Amino acid sequence: MWHEAVGAICAVVLAAIGVLHVVWGFSPWPARDRDELASFVFSGPEMPSRTPCLAVGGALLIAAYGVLAVADLCPRVGPNWLYHVGIWVLASALLLRGIAGPLLNRGAGRRFARWNLIAYSPLCAVLGLCALVVAQ
């Protein structure tokens, strides 16, 4: 039961973040412009172009599907080993981003650094732990 509940919550959050990245490929919402958006969500001086935003958004949406599939909440398409490897890669990447996230604050603006410490890095760490629960 925990396996499925944690998987569902993790997948919903990953999908929401993925959709947000796709939106950022086309719009600076909820900011006024791309410079303001970058000051909150990116450690660099300006927001990445459409292609990286869409790539990250697509990867997060695929990860959400993978979590649902590993949690047996939707059918799997393709070999089982791919899901096994995928969930461990996802968990590792999210945990690494969560733990090493403060290193991204070097040279970053104040807004990003603050949000990274209080929201982005902890969220990545929690999602990584959730992916580990689903992987078990």
Coordinates of C-alpha atoms in Angstrom, one line a residue:
M1 CA 0.0 0.0 0.0
W2 CA 2.8 2.5 0.9
H3 CA 4.6 1.6 -2.3
E4 CA 1.6 2.6 -4.4
A5 CA 0.7 5.7 -2.4
V6 CA 4.3 7.0 -2.4
G7 CA 4.6 6.2 -6.1
A8 CA 1.4 8.1 -6.9
I9 CA 2.4 11.2 -4.9
C10 CA 5.9 11.1 -6.4
A11 CA 4.6 10.8 -10.0
V12 CA 2.1 13.6 -9.5
V13 CA 4.8 16.0 -8.3
L14 CA 7.2 15.0 -11.0
A15 CA 4.5 15.4 -13.7
A16 CA 3.6 18.9 -12.3
I17 CA 7.2 20.0 -12.3
G18 CA 7.6 18.5 -15.8
V19 CA 4.5 20.5 -17.1
L20 CA 5.9 23.6 -15.5
H21 CA 9.2 23.2 -17.4
V22 CA 7.3 22.7 -20.6
V23 CA 5.3 25.9 -19.9
W24 CA 8.6 27.7 -19.3
G25 CA 9.7 26.6 -22.8
F26 CA 7.0 28.9 -24.1
S27 CA 6.2 31.4 -21.4
P28 CA 7.8 33.0 -18.3
W29 CA 4.7 32.3 -16.2
P30 CA 4.3 33.1 -13.4
A31 CA 7.0 35.7 -13.7
R32 CA 6.7 38.9 -15.8
D33 CA 9.5 38.0 -18.2
R34 CA 12.3 35.4 -18.7
D35 CA 14.9 37.4 -16.7
E36 CA 12.7 37.5 -13.6
L37 CA 11.9 33.8 -14.0
A38 CA 15.6 33.0 -14.3
S39 CA 16.3 34.9 -11.1
F40 CA 14.0 32.5 -9.2
V41 CA 14.5 29.1 -11.0
F42 CA 17.9 29.1 -12.6
S43 CA 21.4 29.6 -11.3
G44 CA 22.7 31.2 -14.4
P45 CA 22.4 34.8 -15.6
E46 CA 19.6 34.1 -18.0
M47 CA 16.9 31.5 -18.6
P48 CA 17.8 28.6 -20.8
S49 CA 16.2 28.5 -24.3
R50 CA 13.1 26.6 -25.2
T51 CA 14.9 23.3 -26.1
P52 CA 16.5 22.7 -22.7
C53 CA 13.2 23.6 -20.9
L54 CA 11.3 21.2 -23.1
A55 CA 13.9 18.5 -22.7
V56 CA 13.8 18.7 -18.9
G57 CA 10.1 18.8 -18.9
G58 CA 9.9 15.8 -21.1
A59 CA 12.4 13.9 -19.0
L60 CA 10.3 14.6 -15.9
L61 CA 7.1 13.5 -17.5
I62 CA 8.8 10.3 -18.6
A63 CA 10.1 9.8 -15.0
A64 CA 6.6 10.3 -13.7
Y65 CA 5.3 7.6 -16.0
G66 CA 8.2 5.3 -14.9
V67 CA 7.4 5.8 -11.2
L68 CA 3.8 4.9 -11.9
A69 CA 4.8 1.8 -13.8
V70 CA 7.3 0.6 -11.2
A71 CA 4.6 1.2 -8.5
D72 CA 2.3 -1.0 -10.5
L73 CA -0.2 1.8 -11.0
C74 CA -0.1 1.7 -14.8
P75 CA 1.1 -0.8 -17.5
R76 CA 4.7 -1.1 -18.5
V77 CA 5.7 -0.8 -22.1
G78 CA 9.1 -2.4 -22.8
P79 CA 11.5 -4.5 -20.9
N80 CA 11.3 -4.7 -17.1
W81 CA 15.0 -4.1 -16.7
L82 CA 14.6 -0.7 -18.2
Y83 CA 12.2 0.3 -15.4
H84 CA 14.4 -1.2 -12.7
V85 CA 17.5 0.7 -14.0
G86 CA 15.4 3.9 -14.6
I87 CA 14.0 4.1 -11.1
W88 CA 17.5 3.7 -9.6
V89 CA 18.9 6.3 -11.9
L90 CA 16.0 8.7 -11.1
A91 CA 16.5 8.2 -7.3
S92 CA 20.2 8.7 -7.6
A93 CA 19.9 11.8 -9.7
L94 CA 17.3 13.4 -7.4
L95 CA 19.2 12.6 -4.3
L96 CA 22.4 13.9 -5.8
R97 CA 20.6 17.1 -6.8
G98 CA 19.0 17.4 -3.4
I99 CA 22.3 16.9 -1.5
A100 CA 24.6 18.8 -3.8
G101 CA 22.1 21.4 -4.7
P102 CA 23.6 24.1 -2.4
L103 CA 26.7 24.0 -4.6
L104 CA 24.6 25.5 -7.4
N105 CA 24.3 28.6 -5.3
R106 CA 27.9 29.5 -6.1
G107 CA 27.7 32.5 -8.4
A108 CA 23.9 32.4 -8.4
G109 CA 21.7 35.3 -7.7
R110 CA 20.2 35.8 -4.2
R111 CA 16.6 34.8 -5.3
F112 CA 17.7 31.5 -6.8
A113 CA 20.1 30.7 -3.9
R114 CA 17.3 31.3 -1.4
W115 CA 14.7 29.2 -3.2
N116 CA 17.2 26.5 -3.9
L117 CA 18.0 26.2 -0.2
I118 CA 14.4 26.3 1.1
A119 CA 12.6 24.5 -1.7
Y120 CA 14.3 23.1 -4.7
S121 CA 17.1 21.0 -3.1
P122 CA 14.9 19.7 -0.3
L123 CA 12.1 18.8 -2.8
C124 CA 14.7 16.9 -4.9
A125 CA 15.9 15.0 -1.9
V126 CA 12.4 14.0 -0.8
L127 CA 11.5 13.0 -4.3
G128 CA 14.7 10.9 -4.5
L129 CA 13.7 9.2 -1.2
C130 CA 10.2 8.5 -2.6
A131 CA 11.8 7.0 -5.7
L132 CA 13.9 4.7 -3.5
V133 CA 10.7 3.6 -1.7
V134 CA 9.1 2.8 -5.0
A135 CA 12.2 1.0 -6.2
Q136 CA 12.1 -1.5 -3.2

